Short mmCIF file of C-alpha atoms in Angstrom, two decimals:
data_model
loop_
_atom_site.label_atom_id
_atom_site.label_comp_id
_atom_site.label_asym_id
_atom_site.label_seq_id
_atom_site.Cartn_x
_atom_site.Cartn_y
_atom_site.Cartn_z
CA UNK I 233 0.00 0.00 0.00
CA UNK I 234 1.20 3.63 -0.69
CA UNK I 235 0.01 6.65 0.88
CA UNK I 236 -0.67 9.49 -1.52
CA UNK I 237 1.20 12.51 0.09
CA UNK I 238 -0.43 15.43 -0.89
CA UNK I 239 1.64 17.15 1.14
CA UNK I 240 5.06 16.49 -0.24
CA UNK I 241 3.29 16.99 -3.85
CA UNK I 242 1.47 20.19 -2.95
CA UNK I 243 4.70 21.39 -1.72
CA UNK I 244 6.25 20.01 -4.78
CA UNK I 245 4.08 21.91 -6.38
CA UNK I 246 4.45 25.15 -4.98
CA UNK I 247 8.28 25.42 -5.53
CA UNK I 248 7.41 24.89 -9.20
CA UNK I 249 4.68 27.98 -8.80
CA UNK I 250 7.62 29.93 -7.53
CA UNK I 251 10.28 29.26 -9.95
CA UNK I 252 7.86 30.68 -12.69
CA UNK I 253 6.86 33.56 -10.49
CA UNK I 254 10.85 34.14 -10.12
CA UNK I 255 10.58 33.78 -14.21
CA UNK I 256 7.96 36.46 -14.65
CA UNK I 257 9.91 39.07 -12.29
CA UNK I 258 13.51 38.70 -14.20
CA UNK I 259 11.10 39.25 -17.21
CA UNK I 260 9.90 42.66 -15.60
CA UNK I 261 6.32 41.19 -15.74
CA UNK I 262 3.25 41.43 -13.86
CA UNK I 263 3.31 39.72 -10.79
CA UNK I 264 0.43 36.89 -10.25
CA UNK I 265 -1.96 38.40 -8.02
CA UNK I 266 -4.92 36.12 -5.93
CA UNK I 267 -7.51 37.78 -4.04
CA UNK I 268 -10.20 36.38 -1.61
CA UNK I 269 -13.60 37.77 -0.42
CA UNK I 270 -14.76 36.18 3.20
CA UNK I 271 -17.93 37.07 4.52
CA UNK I 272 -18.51 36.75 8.68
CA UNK I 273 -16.00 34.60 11.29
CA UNK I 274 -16.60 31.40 10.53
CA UNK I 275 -13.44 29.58 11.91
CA UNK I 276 -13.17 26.82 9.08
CA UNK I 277 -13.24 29.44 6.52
CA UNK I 278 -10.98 31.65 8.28
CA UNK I 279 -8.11 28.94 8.48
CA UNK I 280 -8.80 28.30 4.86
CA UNK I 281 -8.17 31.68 3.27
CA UNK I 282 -5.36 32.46 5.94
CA UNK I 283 -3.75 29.53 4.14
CA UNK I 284 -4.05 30.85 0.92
CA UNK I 285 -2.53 33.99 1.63
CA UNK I 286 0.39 32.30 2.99
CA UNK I 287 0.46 30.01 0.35
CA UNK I 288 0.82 33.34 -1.69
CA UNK I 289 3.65 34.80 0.09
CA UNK I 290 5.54 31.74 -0.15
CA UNK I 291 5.49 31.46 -4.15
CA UNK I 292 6.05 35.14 -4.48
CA UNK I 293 2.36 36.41 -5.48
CA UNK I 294 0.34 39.32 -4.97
CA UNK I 295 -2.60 38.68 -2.66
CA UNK I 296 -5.51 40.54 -1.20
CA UNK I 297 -7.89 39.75 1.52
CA UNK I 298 -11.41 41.46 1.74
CA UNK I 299 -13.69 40.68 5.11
CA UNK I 300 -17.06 41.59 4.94
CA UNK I 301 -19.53 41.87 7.94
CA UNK I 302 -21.53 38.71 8.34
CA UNK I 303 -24.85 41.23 8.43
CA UNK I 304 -23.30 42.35 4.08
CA UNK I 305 -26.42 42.23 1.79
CA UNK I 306 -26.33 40.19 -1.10
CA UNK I 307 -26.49 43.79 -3.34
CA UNK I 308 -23.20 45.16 -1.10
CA UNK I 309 -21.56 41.98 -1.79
CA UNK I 310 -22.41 41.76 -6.15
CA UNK I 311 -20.78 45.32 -5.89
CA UNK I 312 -17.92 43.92 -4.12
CA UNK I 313 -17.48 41.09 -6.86
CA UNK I 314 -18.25 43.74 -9.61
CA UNK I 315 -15.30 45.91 -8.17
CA UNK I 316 -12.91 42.68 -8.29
CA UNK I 317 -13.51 42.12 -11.88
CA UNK I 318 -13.04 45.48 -13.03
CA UNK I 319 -9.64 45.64 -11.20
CA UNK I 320 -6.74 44.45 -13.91
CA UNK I 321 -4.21 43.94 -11.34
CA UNK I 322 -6.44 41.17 -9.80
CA UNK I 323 -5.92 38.04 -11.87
CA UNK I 324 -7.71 35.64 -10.04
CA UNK I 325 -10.24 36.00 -6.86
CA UNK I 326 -12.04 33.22 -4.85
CA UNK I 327 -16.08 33.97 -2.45
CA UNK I 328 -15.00 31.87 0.45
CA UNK I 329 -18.02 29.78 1.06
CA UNK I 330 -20.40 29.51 3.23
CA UNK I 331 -21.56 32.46 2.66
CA UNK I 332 -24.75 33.66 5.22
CA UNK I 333 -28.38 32.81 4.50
CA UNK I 334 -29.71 36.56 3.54
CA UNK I 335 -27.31 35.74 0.11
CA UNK I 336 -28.03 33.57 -2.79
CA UNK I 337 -24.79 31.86 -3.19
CA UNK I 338 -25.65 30.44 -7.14
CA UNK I 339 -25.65 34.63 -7.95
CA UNK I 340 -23.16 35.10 -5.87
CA UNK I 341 -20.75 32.80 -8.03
CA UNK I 342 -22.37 33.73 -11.29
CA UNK I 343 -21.41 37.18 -10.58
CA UNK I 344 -17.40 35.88 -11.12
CA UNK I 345 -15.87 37.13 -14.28
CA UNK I 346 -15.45 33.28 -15.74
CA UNK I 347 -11.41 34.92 -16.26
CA UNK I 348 -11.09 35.53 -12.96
CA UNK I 349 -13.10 32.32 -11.35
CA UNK I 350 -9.96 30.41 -10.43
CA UNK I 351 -11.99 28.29 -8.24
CA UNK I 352 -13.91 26.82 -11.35
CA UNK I 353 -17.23 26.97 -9.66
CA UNK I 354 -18.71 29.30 -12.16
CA UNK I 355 -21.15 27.55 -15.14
CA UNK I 356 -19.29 28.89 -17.73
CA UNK I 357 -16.06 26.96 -16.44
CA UNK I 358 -18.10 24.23 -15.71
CA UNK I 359 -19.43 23.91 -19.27
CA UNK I 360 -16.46 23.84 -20.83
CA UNK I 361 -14.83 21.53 -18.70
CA UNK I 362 -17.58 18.83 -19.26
CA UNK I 363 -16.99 19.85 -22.86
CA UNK I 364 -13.05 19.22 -22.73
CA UNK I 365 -12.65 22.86 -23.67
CA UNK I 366 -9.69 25.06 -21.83
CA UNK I 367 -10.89 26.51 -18.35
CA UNK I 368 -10.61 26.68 -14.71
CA UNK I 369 -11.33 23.14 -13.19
CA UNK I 370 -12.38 23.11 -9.95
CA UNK I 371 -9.42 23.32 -7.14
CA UNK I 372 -10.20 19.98 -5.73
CA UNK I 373 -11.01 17.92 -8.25
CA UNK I 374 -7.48 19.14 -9.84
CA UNK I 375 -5.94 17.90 -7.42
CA UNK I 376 -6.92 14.99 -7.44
CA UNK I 377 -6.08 14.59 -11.20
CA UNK I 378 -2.63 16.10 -10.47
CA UNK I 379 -2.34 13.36 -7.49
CA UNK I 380 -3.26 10.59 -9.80
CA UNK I 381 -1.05 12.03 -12.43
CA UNK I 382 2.57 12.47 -10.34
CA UNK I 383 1.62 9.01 -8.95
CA UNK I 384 1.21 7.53 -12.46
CA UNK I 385 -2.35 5.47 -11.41
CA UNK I 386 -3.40 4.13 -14.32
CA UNK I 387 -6.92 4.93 -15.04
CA UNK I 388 -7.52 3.77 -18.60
CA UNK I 389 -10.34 1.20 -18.95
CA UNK I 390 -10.72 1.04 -15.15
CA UNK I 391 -13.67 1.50 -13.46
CA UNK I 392 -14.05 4.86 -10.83
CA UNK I 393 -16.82 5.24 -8.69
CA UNK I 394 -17.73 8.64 -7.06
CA UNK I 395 -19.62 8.64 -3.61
CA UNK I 396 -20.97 11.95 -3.56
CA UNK I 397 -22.24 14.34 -5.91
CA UNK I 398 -21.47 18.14 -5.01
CA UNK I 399 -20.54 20.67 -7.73
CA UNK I 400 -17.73 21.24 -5.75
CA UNK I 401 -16.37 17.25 -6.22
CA UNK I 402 -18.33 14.80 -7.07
CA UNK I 403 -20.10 15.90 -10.07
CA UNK I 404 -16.63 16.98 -11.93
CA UNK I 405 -14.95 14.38 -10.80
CA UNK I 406 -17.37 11.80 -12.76
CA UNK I 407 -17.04 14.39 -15.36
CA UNK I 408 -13.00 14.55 -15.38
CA UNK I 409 -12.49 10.85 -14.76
CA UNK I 410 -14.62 9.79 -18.07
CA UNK I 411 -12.88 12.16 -20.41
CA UNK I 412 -10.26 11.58 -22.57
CA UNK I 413 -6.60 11.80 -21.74
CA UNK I 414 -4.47 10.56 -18.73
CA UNK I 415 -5.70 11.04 -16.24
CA UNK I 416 -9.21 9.70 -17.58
CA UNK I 417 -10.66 7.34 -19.86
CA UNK I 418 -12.16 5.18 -16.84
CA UNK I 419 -15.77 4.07 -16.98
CA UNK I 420 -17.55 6.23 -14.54
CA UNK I 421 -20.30 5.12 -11.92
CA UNK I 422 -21.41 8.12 -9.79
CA UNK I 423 -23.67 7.17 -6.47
CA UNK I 424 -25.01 9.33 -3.53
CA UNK I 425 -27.68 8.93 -1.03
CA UNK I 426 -30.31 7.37 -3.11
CA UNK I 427 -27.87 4.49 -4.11
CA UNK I 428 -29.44 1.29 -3.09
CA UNK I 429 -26.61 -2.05 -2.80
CA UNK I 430 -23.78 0.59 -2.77
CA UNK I 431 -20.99 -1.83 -1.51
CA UNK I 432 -22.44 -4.47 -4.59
CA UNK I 433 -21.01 -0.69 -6.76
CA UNK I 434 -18.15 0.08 -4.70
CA UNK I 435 -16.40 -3.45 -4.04
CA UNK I 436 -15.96 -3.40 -8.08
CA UNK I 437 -14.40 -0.16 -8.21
CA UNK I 438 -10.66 -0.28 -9.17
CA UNK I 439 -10.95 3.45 -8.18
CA UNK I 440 -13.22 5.17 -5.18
CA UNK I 441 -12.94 8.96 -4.95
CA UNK I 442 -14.99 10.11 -1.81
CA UNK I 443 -16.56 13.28 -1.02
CA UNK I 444 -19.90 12.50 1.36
CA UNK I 445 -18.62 14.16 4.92
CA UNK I 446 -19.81 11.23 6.98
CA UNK I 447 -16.79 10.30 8.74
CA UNK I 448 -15.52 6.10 8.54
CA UNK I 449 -18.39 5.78 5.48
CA UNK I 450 -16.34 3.74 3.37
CA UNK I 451 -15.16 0.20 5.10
CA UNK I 452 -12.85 -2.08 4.37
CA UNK I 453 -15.59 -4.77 3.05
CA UNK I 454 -17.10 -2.02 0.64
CA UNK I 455 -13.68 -2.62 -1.45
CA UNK I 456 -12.05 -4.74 -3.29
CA UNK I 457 -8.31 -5.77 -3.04
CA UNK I 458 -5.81 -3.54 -4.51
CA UNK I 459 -8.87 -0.87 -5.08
CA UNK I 460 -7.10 3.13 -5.35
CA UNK I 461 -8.49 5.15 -3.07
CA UNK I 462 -8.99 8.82 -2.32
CA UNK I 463 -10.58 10.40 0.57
CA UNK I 464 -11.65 13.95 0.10
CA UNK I 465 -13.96 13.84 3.40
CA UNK I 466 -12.55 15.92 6.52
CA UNK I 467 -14.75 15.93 9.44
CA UNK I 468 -14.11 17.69 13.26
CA UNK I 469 -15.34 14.65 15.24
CA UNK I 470 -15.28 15.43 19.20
CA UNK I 471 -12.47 13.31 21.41
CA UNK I 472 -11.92 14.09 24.95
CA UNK I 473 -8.61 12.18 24.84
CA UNK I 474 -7.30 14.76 22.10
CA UNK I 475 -5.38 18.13 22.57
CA UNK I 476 -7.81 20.24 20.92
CA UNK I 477 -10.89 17.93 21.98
CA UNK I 478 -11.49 16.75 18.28
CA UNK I 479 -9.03 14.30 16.04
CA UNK I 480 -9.99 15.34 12.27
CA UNK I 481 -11.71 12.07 10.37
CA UNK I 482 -12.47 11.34 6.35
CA UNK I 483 -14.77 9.36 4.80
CA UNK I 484 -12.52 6.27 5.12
CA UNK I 485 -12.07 3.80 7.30
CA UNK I 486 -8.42 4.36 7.15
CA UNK I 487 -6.91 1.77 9.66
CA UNK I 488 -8.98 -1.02 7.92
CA UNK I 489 -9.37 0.23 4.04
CA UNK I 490 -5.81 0.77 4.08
CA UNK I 491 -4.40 -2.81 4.51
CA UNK I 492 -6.69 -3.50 1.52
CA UNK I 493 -5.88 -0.58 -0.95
CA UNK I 494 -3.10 -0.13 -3.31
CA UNK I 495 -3.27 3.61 -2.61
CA UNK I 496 -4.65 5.28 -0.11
CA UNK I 497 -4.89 9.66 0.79
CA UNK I 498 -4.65 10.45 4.52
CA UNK I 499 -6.89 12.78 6.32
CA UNK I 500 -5.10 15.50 7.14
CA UNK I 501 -2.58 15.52 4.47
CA UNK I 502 -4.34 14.04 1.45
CA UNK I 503 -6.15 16.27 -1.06
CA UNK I 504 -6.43 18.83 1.39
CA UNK I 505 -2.95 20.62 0.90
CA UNK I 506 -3.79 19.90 -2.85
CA UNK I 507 -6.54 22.18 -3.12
CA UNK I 508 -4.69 25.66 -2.32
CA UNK I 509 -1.68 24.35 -4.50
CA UNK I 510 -4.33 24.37 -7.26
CA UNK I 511 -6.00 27.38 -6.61
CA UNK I 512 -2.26 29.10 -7.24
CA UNK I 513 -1.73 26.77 -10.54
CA UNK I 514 -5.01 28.37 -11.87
CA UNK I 515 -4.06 31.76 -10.52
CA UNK I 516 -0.83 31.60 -12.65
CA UNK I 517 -2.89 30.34 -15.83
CA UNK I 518 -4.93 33.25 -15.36
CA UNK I 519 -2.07 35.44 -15.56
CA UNK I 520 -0.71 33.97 -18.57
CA UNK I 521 -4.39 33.86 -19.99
CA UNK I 522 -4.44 37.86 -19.28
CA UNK I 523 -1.27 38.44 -20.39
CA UNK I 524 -2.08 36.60 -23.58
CA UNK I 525 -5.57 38.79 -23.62
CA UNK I 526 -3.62 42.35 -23.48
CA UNK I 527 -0.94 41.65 -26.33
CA UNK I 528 -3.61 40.35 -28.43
CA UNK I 529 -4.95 43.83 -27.84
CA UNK I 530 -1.97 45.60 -28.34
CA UNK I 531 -1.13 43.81 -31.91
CA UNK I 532 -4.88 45.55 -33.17
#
């Protein structure tokens, strides 16, 4: 069994970000820049984008944090996001989510300049990705391509199951999985909550990707031998013998899937670091996508 170490690659990763970054300065170019819009305190959501502005410093780009009251109207806020795409020195931006219950969150993302929508989430992306067409895929998800792609998985004529079908995961993950190209080209079963005989599905997956939030969901009898799999779950569960009272949990039975699996991500350390490593690859195709834009422009 091999753990897939999403930190070492997402770290990996990075120091490639910042070798181009280092590229684009010598060059006397415009510097990457990422911004981020959080609305309220949530905790979760504050460690999140706190991460990505580190994340930023470290590979050397621009980045910009904007907190807005919890008590923001949704009007206040599409003004915010109009502001953001108007601003040419902001190449990317991200609407931490959850966003509060006065706001529509669908028009909140629709309001992203599909450009600047480095977190993939907006339809126009989304279309084009389930079309094969150049865009922003969702952070996540390209992680867990980039994962299967530095860890040279095969996926070709295997067959990937998705538990879970979120916009955020699940959904472009079937999509991703079933197109062509490495990684890709698997035959695609996607389940959820209204599965009946999931474990008859799941035990003949060669490859489970998980994204359901029920921590310990996937046991070792739901798979078969040698099976790939990858745990995008991450759950506070409460523990009185831990430090901080909780011990994080995925989706997987991890002491007992593992001695069945071929490959296995940990919770932490999994596709967790992945996601902000992708967030800064799209960032940095945005850039290039810009800077492509503007001398286009210039040659009229």
């Amino acid at each position: 069994m091999t753990i897939l170490d999403g930190k070492k690659t997402s770290n990996d990763i990075k120091d490639e970000i910042a070798a181009e970054v280092e590229k684009i300065k010598k060059r006397g170019e415009k510097i990457p820049h990422l911004a981020a819009i959080i609305v309220g305190n949530d905790g979760a959501s504050l460690t999140y984008v706190n991460a990505k502005v580190k994340s930023c410093e470290r590979v050397g780009f621009k980045s910009s944090l904007y907190r807005l009251p919890n008590t923001i109207s949704e009007l206040e806020l599409l003004d915010k996001i109009e502001e953001l795409n108007e601003n040419d020195d902001i190449d990317g931006f991200i609407v931490q989510l959850p966003l509060p219950p006065q706001i529509d969150t669908q028009k909140v993302l629709n309001a992203v300049d599909p450009d600047k929508d480095v977190d993939g989430f907006h339809p126009t992306n989304f279309g084009k990705m389930a079309l094969d067409m150049t865009s922003f895929i969702p952070a996540t998800p390209f992680g867990i391509l980039e994962l299967l792609e530095r860890y040279d998985i095969p996926t070709k004529g295997k067959h990937t199951v998705v538990i879970g079908r979120s916009y955020i995961v699940g959904r472009p993950m079937s999509i991703l999985m079933g197109r062509s190209g490495f990684p890709g080209n698997s035959t695609v079963t996607l389940t959820h909550e209204f599965t009946k005989n999931i474990t008859q599905i799941t035990s003949q997956a060669d490859i489970i990707i998980i994204a359901v939030g029920i921590p310990d969901f996937l046991k070792a009898e739901m798979i078969k031998d040698d099976a790939v799999i990858i745990d995008v779950g991450i759950t506070r569960v409460p523990n009185e013998e831990a430090k901080k009272g909780y011990v994080l949990k995925g989706d997987v039975d991890f002491e007992n899937v593992s001695k069945r699996a071929s490959y296995i991500t940990p919770v932490p350390g999994g596709v967790g670091p992945m996601t902000v490593s992708m967030l800064l690859k799209n960032t940095l195709l945005a850039t290039e996508r810009h800077k492509k834009r503007n001398s286009e422009k210039n040659r009229k």
